[in-house]
Tab-separated table of C-alpha atoms in Angstrom:
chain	number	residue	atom	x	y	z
K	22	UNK	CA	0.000	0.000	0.000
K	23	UNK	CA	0.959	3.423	-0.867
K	24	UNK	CA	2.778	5.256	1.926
K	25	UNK	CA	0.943	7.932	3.155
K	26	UNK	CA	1.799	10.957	5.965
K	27	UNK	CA	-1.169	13.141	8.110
K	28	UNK	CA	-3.316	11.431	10.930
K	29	UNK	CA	-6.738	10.409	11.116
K	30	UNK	CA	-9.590	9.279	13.236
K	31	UNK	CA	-9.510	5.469	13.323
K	32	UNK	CA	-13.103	5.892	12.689
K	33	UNK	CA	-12.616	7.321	9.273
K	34	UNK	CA	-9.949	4.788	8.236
K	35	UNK	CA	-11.881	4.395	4.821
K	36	UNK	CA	-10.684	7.474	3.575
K	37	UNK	CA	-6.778	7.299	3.695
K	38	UNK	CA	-7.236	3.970	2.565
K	39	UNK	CA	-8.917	5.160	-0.556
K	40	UNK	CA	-6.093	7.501	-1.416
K	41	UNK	CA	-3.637	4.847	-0.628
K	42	UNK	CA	-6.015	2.979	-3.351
K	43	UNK	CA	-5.749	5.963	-5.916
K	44	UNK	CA	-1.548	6.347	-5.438
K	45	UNK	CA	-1.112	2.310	-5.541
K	46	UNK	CA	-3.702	2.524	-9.174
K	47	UNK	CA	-1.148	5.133	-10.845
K	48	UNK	CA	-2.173	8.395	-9.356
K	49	UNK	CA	0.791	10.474	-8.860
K	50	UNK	CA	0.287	12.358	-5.568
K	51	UNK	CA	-2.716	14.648	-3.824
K	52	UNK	CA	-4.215	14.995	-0.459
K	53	UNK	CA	-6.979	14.804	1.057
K	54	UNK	CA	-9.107	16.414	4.522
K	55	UNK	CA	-12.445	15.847	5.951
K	56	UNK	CA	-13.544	18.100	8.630
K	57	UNK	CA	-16.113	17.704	10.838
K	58	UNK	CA	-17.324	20.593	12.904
K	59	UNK	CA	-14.269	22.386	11.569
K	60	UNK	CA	-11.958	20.586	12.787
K	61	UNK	CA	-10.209	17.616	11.227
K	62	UNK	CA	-11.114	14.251	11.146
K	63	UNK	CA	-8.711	13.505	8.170
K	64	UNK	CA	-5.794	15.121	6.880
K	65	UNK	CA	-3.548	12.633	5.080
K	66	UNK	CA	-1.372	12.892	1.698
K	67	UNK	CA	0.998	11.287	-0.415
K	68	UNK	CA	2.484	10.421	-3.618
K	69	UNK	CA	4.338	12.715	-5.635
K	70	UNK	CA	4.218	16.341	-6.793
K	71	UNK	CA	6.417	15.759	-9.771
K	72	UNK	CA	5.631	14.225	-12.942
K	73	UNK	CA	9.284	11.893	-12.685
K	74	UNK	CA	7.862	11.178	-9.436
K	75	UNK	CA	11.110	11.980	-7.643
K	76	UNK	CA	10.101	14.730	-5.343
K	77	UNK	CA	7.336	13.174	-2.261
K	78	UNK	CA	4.073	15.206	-1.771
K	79	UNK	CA	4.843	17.252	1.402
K	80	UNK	CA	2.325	18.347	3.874
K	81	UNK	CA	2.440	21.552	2.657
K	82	UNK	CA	2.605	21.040	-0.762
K	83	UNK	CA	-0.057	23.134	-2.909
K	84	UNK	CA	-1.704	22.070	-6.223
K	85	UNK	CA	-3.841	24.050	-8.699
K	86	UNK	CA	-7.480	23.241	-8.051
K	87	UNK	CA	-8.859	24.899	-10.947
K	88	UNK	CA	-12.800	25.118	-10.490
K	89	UNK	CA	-12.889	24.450	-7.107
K	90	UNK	CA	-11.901	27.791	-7.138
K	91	UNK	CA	-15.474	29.256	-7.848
K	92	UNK	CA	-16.728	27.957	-4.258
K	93	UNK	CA	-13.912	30.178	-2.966
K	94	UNK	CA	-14.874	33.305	-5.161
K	95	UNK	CA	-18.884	32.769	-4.312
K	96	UNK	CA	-17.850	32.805	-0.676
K	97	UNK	CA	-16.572	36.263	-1.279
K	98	UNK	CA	-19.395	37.304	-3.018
K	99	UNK	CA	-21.555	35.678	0.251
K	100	UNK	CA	-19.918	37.240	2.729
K	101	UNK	CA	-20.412	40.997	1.220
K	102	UNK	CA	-23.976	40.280	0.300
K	103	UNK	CA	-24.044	39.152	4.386
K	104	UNK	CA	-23.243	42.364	5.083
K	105	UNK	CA	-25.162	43.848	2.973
K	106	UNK	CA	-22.695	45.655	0.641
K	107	UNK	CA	-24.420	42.906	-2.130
K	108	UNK	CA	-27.625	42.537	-3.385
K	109	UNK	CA	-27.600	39.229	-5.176
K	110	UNK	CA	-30.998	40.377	-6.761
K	111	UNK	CA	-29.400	43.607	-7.944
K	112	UNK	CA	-28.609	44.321	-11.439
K	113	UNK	CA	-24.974	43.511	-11.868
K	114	UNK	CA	-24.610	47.009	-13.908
K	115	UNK	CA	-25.699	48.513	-10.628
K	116	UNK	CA	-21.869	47.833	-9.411
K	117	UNK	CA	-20.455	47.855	-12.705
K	118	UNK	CA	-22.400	50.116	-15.075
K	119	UNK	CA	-20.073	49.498	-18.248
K	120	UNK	CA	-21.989	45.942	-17.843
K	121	UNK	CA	-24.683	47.204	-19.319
K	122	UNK	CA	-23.912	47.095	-22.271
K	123	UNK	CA	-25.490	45.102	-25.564
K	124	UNK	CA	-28.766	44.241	-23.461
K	125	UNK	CA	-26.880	43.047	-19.926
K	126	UNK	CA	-29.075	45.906	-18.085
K	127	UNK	CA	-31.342	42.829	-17.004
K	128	UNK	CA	-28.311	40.481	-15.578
K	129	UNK	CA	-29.070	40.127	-12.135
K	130	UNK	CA	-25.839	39.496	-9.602
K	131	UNK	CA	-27.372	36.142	-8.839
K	132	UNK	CA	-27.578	35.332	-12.302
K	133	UNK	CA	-23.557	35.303	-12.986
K	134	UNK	CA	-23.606	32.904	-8.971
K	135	UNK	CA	-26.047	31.009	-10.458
K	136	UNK	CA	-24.253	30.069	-14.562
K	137	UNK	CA	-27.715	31.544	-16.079
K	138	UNK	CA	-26.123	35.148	-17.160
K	139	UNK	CA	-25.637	33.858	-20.851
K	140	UNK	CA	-22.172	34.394	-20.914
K	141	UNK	CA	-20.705	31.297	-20.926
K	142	UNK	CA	-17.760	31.441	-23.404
K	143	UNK	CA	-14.915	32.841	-23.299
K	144	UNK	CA	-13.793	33.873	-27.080
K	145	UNK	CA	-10.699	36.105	-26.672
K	146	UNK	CA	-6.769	35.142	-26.890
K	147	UNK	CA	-5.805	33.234	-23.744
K	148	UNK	CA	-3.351	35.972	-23.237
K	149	UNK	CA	-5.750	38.078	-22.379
K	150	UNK	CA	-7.495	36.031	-19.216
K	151	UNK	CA	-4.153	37.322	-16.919
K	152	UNK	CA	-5.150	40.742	-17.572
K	153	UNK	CA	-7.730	41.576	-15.442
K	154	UNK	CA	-8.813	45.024	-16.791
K	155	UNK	CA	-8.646	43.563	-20.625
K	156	UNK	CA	-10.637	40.205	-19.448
K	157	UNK	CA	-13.353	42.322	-17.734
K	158	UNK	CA	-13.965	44.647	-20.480
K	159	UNK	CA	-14.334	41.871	-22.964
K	160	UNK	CA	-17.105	40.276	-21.189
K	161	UNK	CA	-18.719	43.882	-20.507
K	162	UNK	CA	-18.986	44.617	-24.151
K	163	UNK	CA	-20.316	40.957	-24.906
K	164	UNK	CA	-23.968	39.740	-25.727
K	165	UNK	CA	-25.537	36.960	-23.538
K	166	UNK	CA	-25.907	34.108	-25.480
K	167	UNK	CA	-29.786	33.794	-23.948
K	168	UNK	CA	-32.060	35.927	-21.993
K	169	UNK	CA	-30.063	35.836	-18.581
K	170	UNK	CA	-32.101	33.594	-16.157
K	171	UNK	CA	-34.022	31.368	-18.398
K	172	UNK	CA	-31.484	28.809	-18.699
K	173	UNK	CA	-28.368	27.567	-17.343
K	174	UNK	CA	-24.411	26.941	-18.804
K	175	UNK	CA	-21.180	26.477	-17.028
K	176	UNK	CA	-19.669	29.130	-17.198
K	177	UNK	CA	-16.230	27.666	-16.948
K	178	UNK	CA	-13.845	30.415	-17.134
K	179	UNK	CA	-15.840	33.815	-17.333
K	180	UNK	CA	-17.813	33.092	-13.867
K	181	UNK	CA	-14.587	34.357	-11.683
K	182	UNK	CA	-14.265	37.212	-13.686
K	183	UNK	CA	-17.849	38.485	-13.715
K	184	UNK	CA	-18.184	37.919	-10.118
K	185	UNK	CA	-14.648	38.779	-9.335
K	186	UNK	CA	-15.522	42.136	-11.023
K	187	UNK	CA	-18.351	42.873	-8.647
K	188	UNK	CA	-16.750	42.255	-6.123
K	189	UNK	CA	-13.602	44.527	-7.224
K	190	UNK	CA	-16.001	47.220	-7.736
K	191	UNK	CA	-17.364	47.130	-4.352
K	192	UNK	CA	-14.417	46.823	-2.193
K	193	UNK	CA	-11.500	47.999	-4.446
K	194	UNK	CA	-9.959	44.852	-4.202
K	195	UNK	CA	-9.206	42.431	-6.706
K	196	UNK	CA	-10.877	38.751	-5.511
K	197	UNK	CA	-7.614	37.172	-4.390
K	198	UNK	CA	-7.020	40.243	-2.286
K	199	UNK	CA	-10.391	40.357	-0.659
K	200	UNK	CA	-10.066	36.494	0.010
K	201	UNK	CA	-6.404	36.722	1.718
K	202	UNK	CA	-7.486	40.011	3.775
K	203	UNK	CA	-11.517	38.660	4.686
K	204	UNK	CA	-11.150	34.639	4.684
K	205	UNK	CA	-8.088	33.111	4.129
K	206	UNK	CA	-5.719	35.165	6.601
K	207	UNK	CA	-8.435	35.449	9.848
K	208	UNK	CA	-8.802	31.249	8.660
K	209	UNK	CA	-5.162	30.849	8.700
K	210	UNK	CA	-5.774	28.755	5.301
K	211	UNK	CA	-3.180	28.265	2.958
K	212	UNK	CA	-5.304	29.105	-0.206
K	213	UNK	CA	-4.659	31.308	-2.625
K	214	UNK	CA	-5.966	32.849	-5.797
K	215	UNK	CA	-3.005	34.497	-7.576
K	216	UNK	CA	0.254	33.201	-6.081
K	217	UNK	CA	3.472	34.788	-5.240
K	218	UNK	CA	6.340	33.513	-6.720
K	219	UNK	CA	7.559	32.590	-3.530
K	220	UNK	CA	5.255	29.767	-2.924
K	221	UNK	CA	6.551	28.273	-6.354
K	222	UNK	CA	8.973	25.508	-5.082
K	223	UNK	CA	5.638	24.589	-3.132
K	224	UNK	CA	3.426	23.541	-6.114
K	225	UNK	CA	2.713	20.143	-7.593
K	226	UNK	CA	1.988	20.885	-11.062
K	227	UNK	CA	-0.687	18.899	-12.926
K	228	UNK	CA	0.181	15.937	-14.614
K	229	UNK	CA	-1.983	15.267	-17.637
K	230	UNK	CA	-3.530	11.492	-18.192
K	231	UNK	CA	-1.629	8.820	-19.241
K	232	UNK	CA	-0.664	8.932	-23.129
K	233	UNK	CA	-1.636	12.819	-23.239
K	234	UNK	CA	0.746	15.753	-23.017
K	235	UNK	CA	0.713	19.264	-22.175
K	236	UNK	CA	-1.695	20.438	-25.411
K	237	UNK	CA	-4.152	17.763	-23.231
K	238	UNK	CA	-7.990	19.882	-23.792
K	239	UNK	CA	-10.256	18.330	-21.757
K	240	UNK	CA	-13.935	18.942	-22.789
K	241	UNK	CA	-16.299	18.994	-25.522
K	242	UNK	CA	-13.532	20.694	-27.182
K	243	UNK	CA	-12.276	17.055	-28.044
K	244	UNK	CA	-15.227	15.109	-27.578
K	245	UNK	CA	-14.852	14.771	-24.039
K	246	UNK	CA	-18.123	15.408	-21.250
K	247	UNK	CA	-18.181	15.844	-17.745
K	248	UNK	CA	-17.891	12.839	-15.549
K	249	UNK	CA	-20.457	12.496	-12.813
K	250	UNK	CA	-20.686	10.283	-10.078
K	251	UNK	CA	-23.589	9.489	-7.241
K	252	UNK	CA	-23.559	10.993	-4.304
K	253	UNK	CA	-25.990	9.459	-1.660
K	254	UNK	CA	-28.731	11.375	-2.548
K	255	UNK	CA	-27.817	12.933	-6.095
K	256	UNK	CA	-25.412	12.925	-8.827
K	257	UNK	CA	-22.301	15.019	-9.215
K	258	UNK	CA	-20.302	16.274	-11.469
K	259	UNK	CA	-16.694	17.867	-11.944
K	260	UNK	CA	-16.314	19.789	-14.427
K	261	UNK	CA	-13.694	19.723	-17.458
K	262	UNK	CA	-11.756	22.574	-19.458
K	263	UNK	CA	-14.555	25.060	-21.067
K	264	UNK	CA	-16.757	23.781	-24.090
K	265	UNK	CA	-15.540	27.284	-25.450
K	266	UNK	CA	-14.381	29.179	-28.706
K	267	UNK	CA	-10.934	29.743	-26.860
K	268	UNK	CA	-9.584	25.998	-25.624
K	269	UNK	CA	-7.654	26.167	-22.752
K	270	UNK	CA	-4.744	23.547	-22.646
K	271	UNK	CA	-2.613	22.074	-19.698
K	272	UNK	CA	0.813	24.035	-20.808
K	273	UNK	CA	-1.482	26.814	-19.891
K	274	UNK	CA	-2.948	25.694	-16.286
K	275	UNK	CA	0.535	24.785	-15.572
K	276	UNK	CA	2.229	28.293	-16.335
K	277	UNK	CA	3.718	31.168	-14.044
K	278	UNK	CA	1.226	33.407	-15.904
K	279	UNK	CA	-1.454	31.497	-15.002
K	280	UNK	CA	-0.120	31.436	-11.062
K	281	UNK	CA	0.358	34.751	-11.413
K	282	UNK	CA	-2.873	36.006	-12.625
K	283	UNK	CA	-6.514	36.514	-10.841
K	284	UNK	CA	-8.605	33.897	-12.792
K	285	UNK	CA	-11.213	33.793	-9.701
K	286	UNK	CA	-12.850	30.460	-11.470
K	287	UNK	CA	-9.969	28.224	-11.951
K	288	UNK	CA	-6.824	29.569	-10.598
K	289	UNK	CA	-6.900	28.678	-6.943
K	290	UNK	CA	-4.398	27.227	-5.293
K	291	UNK	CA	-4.469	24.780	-2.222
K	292	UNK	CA	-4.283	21.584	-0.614
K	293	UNK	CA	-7.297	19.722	0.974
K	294	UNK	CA	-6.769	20.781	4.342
K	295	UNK	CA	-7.318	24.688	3.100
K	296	UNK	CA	-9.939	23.731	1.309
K	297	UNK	CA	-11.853	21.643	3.864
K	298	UNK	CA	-11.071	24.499	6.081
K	299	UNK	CA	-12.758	27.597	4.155
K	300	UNK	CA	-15.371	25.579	3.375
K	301	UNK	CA	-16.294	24.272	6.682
K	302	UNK	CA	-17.235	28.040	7.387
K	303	UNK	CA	-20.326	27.020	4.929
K	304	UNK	CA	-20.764	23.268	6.720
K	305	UNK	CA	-20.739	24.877	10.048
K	306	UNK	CA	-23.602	27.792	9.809
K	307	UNK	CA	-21.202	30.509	8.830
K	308	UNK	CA	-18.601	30.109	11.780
K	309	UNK	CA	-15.695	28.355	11.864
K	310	UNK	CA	-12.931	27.970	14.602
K	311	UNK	CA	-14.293	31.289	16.248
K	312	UNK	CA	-14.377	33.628	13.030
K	313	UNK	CA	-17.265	34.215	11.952
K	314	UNK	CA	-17.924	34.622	8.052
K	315	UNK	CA	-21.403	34.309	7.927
K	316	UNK	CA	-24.684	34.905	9.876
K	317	UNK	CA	-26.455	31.448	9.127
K	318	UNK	CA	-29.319	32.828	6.699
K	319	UNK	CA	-26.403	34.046	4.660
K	320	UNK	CA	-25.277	30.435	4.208
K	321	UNK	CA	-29.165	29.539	3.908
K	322	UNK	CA	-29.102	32.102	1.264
K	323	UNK	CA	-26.162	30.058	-1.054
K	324	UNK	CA	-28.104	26.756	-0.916
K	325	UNK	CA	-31.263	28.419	-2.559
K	326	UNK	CA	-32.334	26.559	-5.552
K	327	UNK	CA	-31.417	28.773	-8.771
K	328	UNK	CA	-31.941	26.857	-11.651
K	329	UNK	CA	-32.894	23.030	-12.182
K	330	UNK	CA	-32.816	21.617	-15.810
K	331	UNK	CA	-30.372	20.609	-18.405
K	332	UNK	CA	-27.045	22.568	-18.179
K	333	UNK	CA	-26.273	23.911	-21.974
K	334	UNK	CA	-22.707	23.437	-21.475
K	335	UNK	CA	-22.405	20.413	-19.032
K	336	UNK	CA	-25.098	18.850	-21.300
K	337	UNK	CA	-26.382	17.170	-17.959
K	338	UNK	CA	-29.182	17.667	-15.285
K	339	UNK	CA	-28.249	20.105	-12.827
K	340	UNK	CA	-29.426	22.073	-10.082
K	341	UNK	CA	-27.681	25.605	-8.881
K	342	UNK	CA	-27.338	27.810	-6.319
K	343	UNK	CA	-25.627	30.818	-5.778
K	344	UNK	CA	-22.127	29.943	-6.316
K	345	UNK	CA	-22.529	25.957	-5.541
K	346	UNK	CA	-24.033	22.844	-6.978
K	347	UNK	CA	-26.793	21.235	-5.174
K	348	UNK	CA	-26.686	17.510	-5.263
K	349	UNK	CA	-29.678	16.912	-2.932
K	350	UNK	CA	-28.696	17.821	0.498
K	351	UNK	CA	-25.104	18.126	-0.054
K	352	UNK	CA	-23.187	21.049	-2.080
K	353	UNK	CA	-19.798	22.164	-3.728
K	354	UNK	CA	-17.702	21.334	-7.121
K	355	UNK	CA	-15.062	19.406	-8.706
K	356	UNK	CA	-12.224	21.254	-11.076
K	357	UNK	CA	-10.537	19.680	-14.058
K	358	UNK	CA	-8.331	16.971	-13.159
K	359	UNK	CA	-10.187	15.735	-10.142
K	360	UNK	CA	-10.220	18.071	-7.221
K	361	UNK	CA	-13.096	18.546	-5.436
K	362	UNK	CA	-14.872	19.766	-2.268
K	363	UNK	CA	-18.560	17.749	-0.547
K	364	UNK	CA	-20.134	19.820	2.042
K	365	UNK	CA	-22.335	18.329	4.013
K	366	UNK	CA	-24.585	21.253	6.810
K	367	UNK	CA	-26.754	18.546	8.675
K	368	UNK	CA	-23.336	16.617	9.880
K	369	UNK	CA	-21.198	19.715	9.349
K	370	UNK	CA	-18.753	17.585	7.183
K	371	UNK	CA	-16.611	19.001	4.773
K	372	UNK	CA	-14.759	16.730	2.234
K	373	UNK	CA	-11.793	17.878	-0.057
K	374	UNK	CA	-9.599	16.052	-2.498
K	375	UNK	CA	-6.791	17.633	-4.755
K	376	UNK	CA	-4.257	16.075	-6.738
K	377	UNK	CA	-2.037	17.080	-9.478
K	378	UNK	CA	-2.724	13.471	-11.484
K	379	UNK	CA	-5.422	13.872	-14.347
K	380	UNK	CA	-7.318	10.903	-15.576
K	381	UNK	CA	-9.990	11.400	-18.758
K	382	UNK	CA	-13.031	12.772	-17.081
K	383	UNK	CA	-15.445	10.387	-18.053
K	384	UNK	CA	-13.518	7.491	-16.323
K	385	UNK	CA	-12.607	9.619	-13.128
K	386	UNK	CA	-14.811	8.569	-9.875
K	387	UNK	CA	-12.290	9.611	-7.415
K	388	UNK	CA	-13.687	12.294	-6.017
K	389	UNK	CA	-16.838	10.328	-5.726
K	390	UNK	CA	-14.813	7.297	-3.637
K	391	UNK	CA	-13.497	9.701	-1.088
K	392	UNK	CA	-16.787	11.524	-0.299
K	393	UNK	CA	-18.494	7.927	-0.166
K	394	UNK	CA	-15.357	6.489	2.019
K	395	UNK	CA	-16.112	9.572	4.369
K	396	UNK	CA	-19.760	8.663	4.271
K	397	UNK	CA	-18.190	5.641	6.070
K	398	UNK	CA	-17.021	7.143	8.968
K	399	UNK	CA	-19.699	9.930	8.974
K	400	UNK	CA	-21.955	6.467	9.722
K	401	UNK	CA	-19.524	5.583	12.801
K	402	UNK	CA	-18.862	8.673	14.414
K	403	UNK	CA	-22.997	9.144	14.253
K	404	UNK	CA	-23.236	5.732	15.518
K	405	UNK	CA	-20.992	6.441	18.369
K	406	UNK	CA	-22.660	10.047	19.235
C-alpha cells in the first residue's frame, strides 16, 4: 500500500485507505481532509508532486485546483452580500455600469452565482485572461448568449471574472485580495488565488492522463463530457476545461502566468486541508474555529435553488445555487483533473480532495470514492454520538 503521511480518526480509516487505493492505481500524488465541525477528522497525503515522481508530496505542498476555485470566489461574493454591501438580486450594472452594455441591463448578480447570465464562453486570446482590466472589459462589451435567467451553462472560465468584477467594484480589491485580507488570513488557510512567486517551489503541477501531453484539452472541445458520479442522494459532477471558442490547454494551467494572474474560477491554489477548512465556514452555519464569516441565513441564502434543468454546457441535469451545486442535500464542485470539495450542513462535514494526477473525465470517480469512504465514517462517528 501506498505510503501515506497526516493522521486520522480510526473511525474514518476508509478514507486514507482510498487515497492509498488511488496512489497504488497510478495516481501520482494529492491529499486529502475531511472536517467535521471544523476541525479535522482527516488530513492525510501522499504520492508525488512531480511528474518523474522523484520529489514526495509534502504536507504543505499546494496544487492548482482549478474550479474548485469558484466555491472560494462565491464565498466572497456571500460574505459581502451578508453584510449587505451585495444585493444578489441587484442588477450587476448597478456595481459595474459598463456591464450594461449590448442588453446586460437585465443580468441580475445572482444570475452570474447562479451560470444563467448567458455568458458562458470565453472567445478572446488566452493571453488576455491574466489581464484583469482587458478580461473584464471583454465580457462587458459581450452579448448573452440567452435571456439571462431562463437557462443555465457552465460558465467555466468567465464566472470568476464576472463575479470577481463585482466584487472589485465594491471593495477595491481584486478577488484574491479580498479572500487573503476577509477569509483566508483570519482562517489561517493556505489558499490562494493568484500566487506569489515565492510559494513556487511549493506547487505540484498537474500531470496530464496517461498517453496525453501538455496540449491535453479536456472537454467537448475534443469530444470529451463531464464525468459524474452518485452521491448518496444525487449525482455530481466535476467539471472539465470550457466547451468554449478559446480551448484552454494544460501548458497553460501549468504556467507562471497562469499562477500569477486573478482567474477567480480556476486559478486557486491549495491543498485539501485549506480547502476543507474555508469551506467548513459554509458546513458549520457561517462560523468556523471562532471567526465568523457568515450569519447562518447568509449560508441559507447560497443553498437556494437557482436553476434546475439541463445545463447547456455540461449537457447534464443540474441544479444551482448561488455559487454551488446542489446535489440533494449536499453542495460544492469538482475542477478539471479531479479536485473537489462535498459539504455536508446537517453533519457539518466538509470533504476535499486535490491532486495534481489527471485521468480522462469520463472514467474519473475519485472524487466520488473519497466523499463515499467519508460517508463511512460519517456512519460511525454518528453511531458512536
Amino acid at each position: 500500500m501506498a505510503d501515506l503521511q497526516g493522521s486520522y480518526d480510526d473511525l474514518f480509516t476508509a478514507v486514507p485507505t482510498a487515497l492509498a487505493a488511488l496512489l497504488d492505481g497510478g495516481d501520482g500524488g494529492g491529499s486529502v481532509a475531511v472536517f467535521v465541525d471544523g476541525e479535522p477528522v482527516v488530513d492525510v497525503w501522499g504520492g508525488f508532486a512531480d511528474a518523474a515522481r522523484e520529489v514526495p508530496w509534502q504536507r504543505d505542498t499546494i496544487v492548482n485546483v482549478y474550479s474548485v476555485t469558484k466555491t472560494m470566489t462565491a464565498l466572497c461574493a456571500l460574505v459581502l452580500a451578508d453584510r449587505g454591501e451585495l444585493d444578489p438580486d441587484a442588477p450587476v450594472a448597478r456595481y459595474w455600469p459598463e456591464f450594461a452594455a449590448a442588453g446586460k441591463e437585465s443580468v441580475l448578480v445572482r444570475h452570474l452565482l447562479s451560470h444563467t447570465a448567458g455568458l458562458p464562453d470565453w472567445d478572446g486570446p488566452v493571453a488576455e485572461i491574466y489581464d484583469w482590466q482587458a478580461a473584464t472589459a471583454r465580457l462587458a462589451a459581450q452579448a448573452p448568449q440567452w435571456e439571462p435567467g431562463s437557462a443555465a451553462g457552465y460558465h467555466s472560465l468567465t464566472q470568476g471574472f464576472l463575479v470577481g468584477e463585482v466584487v472589485r467594484r465594491i471593495t477595491g480589491r481584486t478577488p484574491g485580495e479580498f479572500f487573503a485580507d476577509e477569509i483566508a488570513g483570519p482562517l489561517g488557510a493556505d489558499f490562494r488565488m493568484g500566487l506569489p512567486a515565492e510559494h513556487d517551489h511549493r506547487v505540484a503541477l498537474t500531470v496530464p492522463p496517461p498517453s496525453r501531453d501538455e496540449d491535453y484539452i479536456a472537454g467537448a472541445a475534443n469530444g470529451e463530457a463531464a464525468h459524474t458520479g452518485t452521491t448518496p442522494s444525487s449525482a455530481t459532477p466535476t467539471d472539465a476545461t470550457p466547451t468554449v471558442p478559446t480551448a484552454i490547454r494544460l501548458r497553460d494551467g501549468n504556467s507562471v502566468a497562469w499562477r500569477r494572474a486573478q482567474i477567480p474560477a480556476a486559478s486557486g491554489f491549495g491543498n485539501a486541508r485549506s480547502v476543507a477548512l474555508v469551506q467548513s465556514a459554509m458546513a458549520c452555519g457561517g462560523s468556523v474555529r471562532g471567526v465568523r464569516l457568515l450569519s447562518r441565513a447568509g449560508v441559507d441564502r447560497a443553498w437556494e435553488e437557482q436553476f434546475s434543468g439541463e445545463d447547456r454546457r455540461l449537457g447534464m441535469p443540474i441544479s444551482w445555487g448561488l455559487g454551488y451545486g446542489r446535489f440533494g442535500g449536499t453542495y460544492g464542485w469538482g475542477g478539471w483533473g479531479g479536485s473537489t470539495v462535498m459539504i455536508e450542513p446537517e453533519a457539518r462535514m466538509v470533504v476535499a480532495y486535490v491532486t495534481n494526477q489527471m485521468r480522462e473525465p469520463a472514467a474519473d470517480t475519485r472524487g466520488l470514492d473519497i466523499v463515499m469512504a467519508a460517508y463511512d465514517g460519517l456512519k460511525g462517528l454518528q453511531a458512536d454520538g
